[in-house]
Short mmCIF file of C-alpha atoms in Angstrom, two decimals:
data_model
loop_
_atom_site.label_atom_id
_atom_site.label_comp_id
_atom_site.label_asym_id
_atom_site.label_seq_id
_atom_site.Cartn_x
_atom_site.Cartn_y
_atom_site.Cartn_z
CA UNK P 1 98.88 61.73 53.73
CA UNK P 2 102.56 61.25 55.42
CA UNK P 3 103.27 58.86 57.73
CA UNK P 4 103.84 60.54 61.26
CA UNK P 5 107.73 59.71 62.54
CA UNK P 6 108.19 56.44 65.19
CA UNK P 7 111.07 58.23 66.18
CA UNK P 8 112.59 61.49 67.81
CA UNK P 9 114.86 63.24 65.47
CA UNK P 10 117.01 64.94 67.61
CA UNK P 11 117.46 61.53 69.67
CA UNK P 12 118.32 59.92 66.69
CA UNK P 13 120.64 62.76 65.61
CA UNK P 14 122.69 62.58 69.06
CA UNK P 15 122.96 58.71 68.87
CA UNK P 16 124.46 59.12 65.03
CA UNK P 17 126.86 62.05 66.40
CA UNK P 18 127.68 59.49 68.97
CA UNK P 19 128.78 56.48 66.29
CA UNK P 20 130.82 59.56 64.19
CA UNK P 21 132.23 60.71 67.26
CA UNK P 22 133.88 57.16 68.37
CA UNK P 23 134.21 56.09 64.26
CA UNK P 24 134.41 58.63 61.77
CA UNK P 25 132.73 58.73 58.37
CA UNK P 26 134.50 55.80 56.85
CA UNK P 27 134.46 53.53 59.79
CA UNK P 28 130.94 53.92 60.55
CA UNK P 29 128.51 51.50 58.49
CA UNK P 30 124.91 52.29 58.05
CA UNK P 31 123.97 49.16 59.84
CA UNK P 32 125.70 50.39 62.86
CA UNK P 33 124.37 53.72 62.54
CA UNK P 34 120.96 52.92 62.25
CA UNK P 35 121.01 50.04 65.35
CA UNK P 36 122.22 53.37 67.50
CA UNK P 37 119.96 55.69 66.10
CA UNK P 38 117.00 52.54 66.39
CA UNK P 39 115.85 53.35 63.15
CA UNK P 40 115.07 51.72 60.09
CA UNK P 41 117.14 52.33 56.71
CA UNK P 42 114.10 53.54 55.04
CA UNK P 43 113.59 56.35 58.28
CA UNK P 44 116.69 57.09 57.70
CA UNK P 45 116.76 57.79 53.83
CA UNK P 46 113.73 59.51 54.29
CA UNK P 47 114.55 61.96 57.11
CA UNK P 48 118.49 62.46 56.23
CA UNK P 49 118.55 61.57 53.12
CA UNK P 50 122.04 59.30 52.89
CA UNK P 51 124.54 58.54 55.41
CA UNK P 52 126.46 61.64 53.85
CA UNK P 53 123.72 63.93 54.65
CA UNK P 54 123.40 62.93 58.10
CA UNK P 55 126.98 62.89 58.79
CA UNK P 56 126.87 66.77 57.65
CA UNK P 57 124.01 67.53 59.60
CA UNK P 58 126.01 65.50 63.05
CA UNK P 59 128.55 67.92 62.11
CA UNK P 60 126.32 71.08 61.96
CA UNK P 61 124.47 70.17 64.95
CA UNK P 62 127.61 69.28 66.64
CA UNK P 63 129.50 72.18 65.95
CA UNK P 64 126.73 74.69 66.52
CA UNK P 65 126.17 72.77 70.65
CA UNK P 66 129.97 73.11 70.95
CA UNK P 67 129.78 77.05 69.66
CA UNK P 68 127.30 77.44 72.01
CA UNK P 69 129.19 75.54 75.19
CA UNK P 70 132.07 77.75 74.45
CA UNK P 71 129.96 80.88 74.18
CA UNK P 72 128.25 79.92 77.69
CA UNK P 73 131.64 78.82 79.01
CA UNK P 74 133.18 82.77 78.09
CA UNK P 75 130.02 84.56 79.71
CA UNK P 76 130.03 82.22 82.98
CA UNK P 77 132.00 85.04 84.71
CA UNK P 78 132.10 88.57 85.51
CA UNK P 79 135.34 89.07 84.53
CA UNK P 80 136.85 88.10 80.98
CA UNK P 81 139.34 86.19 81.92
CA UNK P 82 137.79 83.90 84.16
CA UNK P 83 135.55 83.00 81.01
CA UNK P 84 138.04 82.30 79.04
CA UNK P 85 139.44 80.39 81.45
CA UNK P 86 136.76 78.22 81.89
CA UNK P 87 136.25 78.19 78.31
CA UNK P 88 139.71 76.22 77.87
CA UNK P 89 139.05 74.55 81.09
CA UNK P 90 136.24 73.03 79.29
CA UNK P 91 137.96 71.70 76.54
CA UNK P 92 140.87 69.86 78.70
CA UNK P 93 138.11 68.53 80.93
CA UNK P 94 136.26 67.08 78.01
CA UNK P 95 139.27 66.38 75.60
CA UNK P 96 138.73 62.57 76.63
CA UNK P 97 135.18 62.38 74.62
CA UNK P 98 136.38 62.60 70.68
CA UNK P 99 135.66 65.64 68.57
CA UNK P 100 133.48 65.23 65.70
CA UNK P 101 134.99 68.32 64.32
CA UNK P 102 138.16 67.83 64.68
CA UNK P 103 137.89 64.52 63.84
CA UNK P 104 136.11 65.31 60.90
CA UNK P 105 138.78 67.94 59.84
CA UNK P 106 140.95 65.29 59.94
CA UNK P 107 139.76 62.84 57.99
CA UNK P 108 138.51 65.39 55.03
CA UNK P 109 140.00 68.32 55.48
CA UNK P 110 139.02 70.70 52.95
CA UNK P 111 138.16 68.41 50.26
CA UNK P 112 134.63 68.61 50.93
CA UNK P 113 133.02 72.05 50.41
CA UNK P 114 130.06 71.03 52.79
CA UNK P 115 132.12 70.27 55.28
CA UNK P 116 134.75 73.60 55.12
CA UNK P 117 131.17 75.46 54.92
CA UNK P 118 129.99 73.95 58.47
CA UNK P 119 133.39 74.09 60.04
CA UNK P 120 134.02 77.96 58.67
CA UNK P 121 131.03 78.84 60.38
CA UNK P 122 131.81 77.92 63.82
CA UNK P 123 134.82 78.94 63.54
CA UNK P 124 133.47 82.58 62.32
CA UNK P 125 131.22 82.13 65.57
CA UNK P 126 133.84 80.70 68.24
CA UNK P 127 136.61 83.26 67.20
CA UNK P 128 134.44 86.30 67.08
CA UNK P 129 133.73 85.34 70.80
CA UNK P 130 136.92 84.76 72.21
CA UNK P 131 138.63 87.53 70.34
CA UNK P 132 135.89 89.59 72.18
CA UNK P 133 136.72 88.68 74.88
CA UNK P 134 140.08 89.04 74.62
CA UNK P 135 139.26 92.41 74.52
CA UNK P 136 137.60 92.79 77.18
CA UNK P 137 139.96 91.07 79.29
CA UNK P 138 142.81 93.83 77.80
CA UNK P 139 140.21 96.53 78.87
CA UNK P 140 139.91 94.93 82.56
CA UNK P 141 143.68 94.81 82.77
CA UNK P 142 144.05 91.28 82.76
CA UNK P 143 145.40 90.19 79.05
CA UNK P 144 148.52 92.19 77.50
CA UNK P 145 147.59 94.72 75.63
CA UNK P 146 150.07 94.27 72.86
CA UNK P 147 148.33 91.00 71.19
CA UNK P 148 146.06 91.16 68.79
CA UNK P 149 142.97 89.47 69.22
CA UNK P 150 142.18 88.22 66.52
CA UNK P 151 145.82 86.12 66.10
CA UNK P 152 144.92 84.90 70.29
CA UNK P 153 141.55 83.49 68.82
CA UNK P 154 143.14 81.82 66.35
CA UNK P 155 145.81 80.50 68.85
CA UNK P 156 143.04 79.02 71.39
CA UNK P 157 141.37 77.43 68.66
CA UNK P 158 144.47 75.89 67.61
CA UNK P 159 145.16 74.72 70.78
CA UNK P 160 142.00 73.21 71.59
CA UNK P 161 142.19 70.93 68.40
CA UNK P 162 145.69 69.96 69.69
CA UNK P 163 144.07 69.35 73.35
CA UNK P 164 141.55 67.25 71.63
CA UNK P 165 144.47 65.17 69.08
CA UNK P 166 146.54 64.75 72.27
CA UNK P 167 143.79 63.44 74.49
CA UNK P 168 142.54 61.01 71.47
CA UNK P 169 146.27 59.93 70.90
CA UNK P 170 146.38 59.02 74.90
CA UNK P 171 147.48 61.78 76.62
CA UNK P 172 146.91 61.89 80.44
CA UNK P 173 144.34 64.50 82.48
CA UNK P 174 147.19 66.35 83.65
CA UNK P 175 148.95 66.48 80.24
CA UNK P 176 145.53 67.89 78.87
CA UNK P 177 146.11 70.51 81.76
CA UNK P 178 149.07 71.24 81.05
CA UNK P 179 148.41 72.24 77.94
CA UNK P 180 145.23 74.19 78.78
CA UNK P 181 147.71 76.43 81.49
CA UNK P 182 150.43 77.05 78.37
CA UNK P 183 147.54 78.83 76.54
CA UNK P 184 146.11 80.99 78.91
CA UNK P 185 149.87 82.03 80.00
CA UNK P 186 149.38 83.14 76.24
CA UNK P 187 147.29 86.00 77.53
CA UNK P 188 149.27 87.13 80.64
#
Protein backbone atom coordinates (compact mmCIF):
# COMPACT_ATOMS: atom_id res chain seq x y z
CA UNK A 1 0.00 0.00 0.00
CA UNK A 2 1.12 3.81 -0.93
CA UNK A 3 1.99 6.14 1.40
CA UNK A 4 -0.81 8.92 1.61
CA UNK A 5 0.88 12.60 0.61
CA UNK A 6 2.11 15.06 3.83
CA UNK A 7 1.57 17.64 1.48
CA UNK A 8 -0.96 19.62 -0.82
CA UNK A 9 -0.02 19.39 -4.39
CA UNK A 10 -1.40 22.29 -5.72
CA UNK A 11 0.23 24.33 -2.69
CA UNK A 12 3.33 22.94 -3.48
CA UNK A 13 2.85 23.56 -7.22
CA UNK A 14 2.12 27.47 -6.61
CA UNK A 15 5.16 27.82 -4.22
CA UNK A 16 7.52 26.10 -7.16
CA UNK A 17 5.75 28.52 -9.84
CA UNK A 18 6.65 31.12 -7.35
CA UNK A 19 10.73 30.21 -7.18
CA UNK A 20 10.47 29.90 -11.41
CA UNK A 21 8.69 32.98 -11.53
CA UNK A 22 11.43 35.20 -9.51
CA UNK A 23 14.49 32.58 -10.91
CA UNK A 24 14.01 30.75 -13.94
CA UNK A 25 14.94 27.15 -14.68
CA UNK A 26 18.67 27.53 -14.40
CA UNK A 27 18.78 29.77 -11.44
CA UNK A 28 16.53 27.82 -9.37
CA UNK A 29 18.27 24.85 -7.35
CA UNK A 30 16.31 21.96 -6.08
CA UNK A 31 17.25 22.82 -2.58
CA UNK A 32 15.56 26.09 -2.95
CA UNK A 33 12.70 24.67 -4.62
CA UNK A 34 11.91 22.15 -2.31
CA UNK A 35 12.43 24.61 1.09
CA UNK A 36 9.43 26.73 -0.83
CA UNK A 37 7.45 23.98 -1.81
CA UNK A 38 8.27 22.36 2.13
CA UNK A 39 8.84 19.19 0.68
CA UNK A 40 11.26 16.59 0.78
CA UNK A 41 13.49 15.58 -2.40
CA UNK A 42 12.11 12.19 -2.32
CA UNK A 43 8.16 13.92 -2.41
CA UNK A 44 9.30 15.61 -4.92
CA UNK A 45 10.83 12.85 -7.27
CA UNK A 46 7.98 10.93 -6.52
CA UNK A 47 5.10 13.32 -7.31
CA UNK A 48 6.96 15.41 -10.27
CA UNK A 49 9.24 13.30 -11.17
CA UNK A 50 12.58 15.75 -11.70
CA UNK A 51 12.95 19.35 -11.38
CA UNK A 52 12.36 19.34 -15.30
CA UNK A 53 9.04 17.82 -14.94
CA UNK A 54 7.85 20.13 -12.45
CA UNK A 55 9.13 23.12 -14.09
CA UNK A 56 6.83 21.94 -17.21
CA UNK A 57 3.99 21.27 -15.20
CA UNK A 58 4.58 25.28 -13.30
CA UNK A 59 4.44 26.20 -16.82
CA UNK A 60 1.21 24.29 -17.78
CA UNK A 61 -0.50 25.20 -14.72
CA UNK A 62 0.69 28.66 -15.06
CA UNK A 63 -0.22 29.27 -18.42
CA UNK A 64 -3.60 27.56 -18.31
CA UNK A 65 -4.58 30.25 -14.72
CA UNK A 66 -3.28 33.09 -16.94
CA UNK A 67 -5.57 31.74 -20.12
CA UNK A 68 -8.18 31.65 -17.89
CA UNK A 69 -7.60 35.38 -16.14
CA UNK A 70 -7.53 36.69 -19.60
CA UNK A 71 -10.63 34.79 -20.68
CA UNK A 72 -12.50 36.17 -17.41
CA UNK A 73 -10.87 39.56 -17.93
CA UNK A 74 -12.58 39.67 -21.91
CA UNK A 75 -16.14 38.49 -20.59
CA UNK A 76 -16.12 41.01 -17.45
CA UNK A 77 -18.19 43.39 -19.65
CA UNK A 78 -21.14 43.77 -21.73
CA UNK A 79 -19.54 45.29 -24.34
CA UNK A 80 -16.32 43.89 -26.21
CA UNK A 81 -14.30 46.44 -25.86
CA UNK A 82 -14.48 47.13 -22.38
CA UNK A 83 -13.19 43.39 -22.00
CA UNK A 84 -10.55 43.78 -23.86
CA UNK A 85 -9.77 46.62 -22.20
CA UNK A 86 -9.62 45.23 -19.02
CA UNK A 87 -7.98 42.33 -20.41
CA UNK A 88 -4.76 44.58 -21.22
CA UNK A 89 -5.51 46.54 -18.18
CA UNK A 90 -4.73 43.41 -16.43
CA UNK A 91 -1.56 42.75 -17.79
CA UNK A 92 -0.04 46.47 -17.15
CA UNK A 93 -1.45 46.23 -13.64
CA UNK A 94 0.29 42.96 -13.01
CA UNK A 95 3.39 43.41 -15.36
CA UNK A 96 5.40 44.05 -11.97
CA UNK A 97 4.98 40.16 -10.82
CA UNK A 98 7.40 38.17 -13.51
CA UNK A 99 5.95 35.94 -16.17
CA UNK A 100 6.76 32.40 -16.04
CA UNK A 101 5.89 32.23 -19.64
CA UNK A 102 7.48 34.74 -20.91
CA UNK A 103 10.21 34.20 -18.91
CA UNK A 104 10.36 30.81 -19.84
CA UNK A 105 10.18 31.72 -23.63
CA UNK A 106 13.03 33.51 -22.99
CA UNK A 107 15.30 31.47 -21.58
CA UNK A 108 14.40 28.29 -24.03
CA UNK A 109 12.70 29.43 -26.63
CA UNK A 110 11.84 26.76 -28.91
CA UNK A 111 14.51 24.42 -28.15
CA UNK A 112 12.44 22.42 -26.00
CA UNK A 113 9.48 20.66 -27.68
CA UNK A 114 7.67 20.38 -24.20
CA UNK A 115 7.86 23.64 -23.65
CA UNK A 116 6.68 25.11 -27.46
CA UNK A 117 3.83 22.32 -26.82
CA UNK A 118 2.57 24.15 -23.45
CA UNK A 119 3.18 27.63 -24.69
CA UNK A 120 1.34 26.80 -28.33
CA UNK A 121 -1.52 25.86 -26.45
CA UNK A 122 -2.28 28.93 -24.62
CA UNK A 123 -1.53 30.75 -27.14
CA UNK A 124 -4.16 28.66 -29.43
CA UNK A 125 -6.51 29.44 -26.32
CA UNK A 126 -5.69 33.27 -25.55
CA UNK A 127 -5.78 34.27 -29.33
CA UNK A 128 -8.90 32.44 -30.24
CA UNK A 129 -10.44 34.67 -27.43
CA UNK A 130 -9.32 37.94 -28.14
CA UNK A 131 -9.61 37.59 -31.88
CA UNK A 132 -13.29 36.84 -30.87
CA UNK A 133 -13.65 39.41 -29.43
CA UNK A 134 -12.27 41.54 -31.68
CA UNK A 135 -15.05 40.64 -33.56
CA UNK A 136 -17.44 41.34 -31.62
CA UNK A 137 -16.22 44.63 -30.78
CA UNK A 138 -16.19 45.34 -34.95
CA UNK A 139 -19.87 44.09 -34.82
CA UNK A 140 -20.75 46.63 -31.82
CA UNK A 141 -19.09 49.42 -33.74
CA UNK A 142 -16.33 49.94 -31.56
CA UNK A 143 -13.02 48.32 -33.33
CA UNK A 144 -12.28 49.23 -37.17
CA UNK A 145 -13.57 47.06 -39.26
CA UNK A 146 -10.71 46.86 -41.65
CA UNK A 147 -8.23 44.71 -39.25
CA UNK A 148 -8.13 41.40 -39.22
CA UNK A 149 -8.50 39.67 -36.15
CA UNK A 150 -6.55 37.30 -36.13
CA UNK A 151 -3.17 39.70 -36.95
CA UNK A 152 -4.85 42.15 -33.63
CA UNK A 153 -4.57 38.86 -31.48
CA UNK A 154 -1.36 38.34 -32.40
CA UNK A 155 -0.49 42.08 -31.82
CA UNK A 156 -1.96 42.07 -28.06
CA UNK A 157 -0.15 39.07 -27.34
CA UNK A 158 2.91 40.61 -28.52
CA UNK A 159 2.44 43.44 -26.61
CA UNK A 160 1.70 41.93 -23.43
CA UNK A 161 5.10 39.97 -23.50
CA UNK A 162 6.71 43.40 -24.19
CA UNK A 163 4.53 44.92 -21.13
CA UNK A 164 5.83 42.10 -19.10
CA UNK A 165 9.98 42.48 -20.53
CA UNK A 166 9.56 46.23 -19.90
CA UNK A 167 8.13 45.99 -16.41
CA UNK A 168 10.91 43.16 -15.50
CA UNK A 169 13.67 45.43 -17.12
CA UNK A 170 12.31 48.43 -14.66
CA UNK A 171 9.90 50.20 -16.33
CA UNK A 172 7.59 52.53 -14.28
CA UNK A 173 3.48 51.99 -13.65
CA UNK A 174 2.79 54.67 -15.95
CA UNK A 175 5.26 53.46 -18.63
CA UNK A 176 3.40 49.99 -18.33
CA UNK A 177 0.25 52.25 -19.07
CA UNK A 178 1.41 53.75 -21.55
CA UNK A 179 2.00 51.00 -23.34
CA UNK A 180 -1.28 49.23 -22.48
CA UNK A 181 -3.21 52.72 -24.11
CA UNK A 182 -0.83 52.35 -27.54
CA UNK A 183 -2.47 48.89 -28.00
CA UNK A 184 -5.91 49.42 -27.54
CA UNK A 185 -5.55 52.74 -29.83
CA UNK A 186 -4.64 49.64 -32.10
CA UNK A 187 -8.33 48.88 -32.27
CA UNK A 188 -9.87 52.39 -32.67
Amino acid sequence: MGRLKEFDVDTALEAAIGVFREHGFEGSSTDMLLKAMKIGRQSLYDTFGDKWKLYCEAVRHYAGTEASAHIAALHSHSRAIDGIRAMIRRVADDANENCLGVSSICEFGKSHVDLVDIHSAAHEVISKAISDHVRLAQYQGDAKNDLDPGEVAEFMVANFAGIRIAARGGAQPRQLQALAKLALRALE
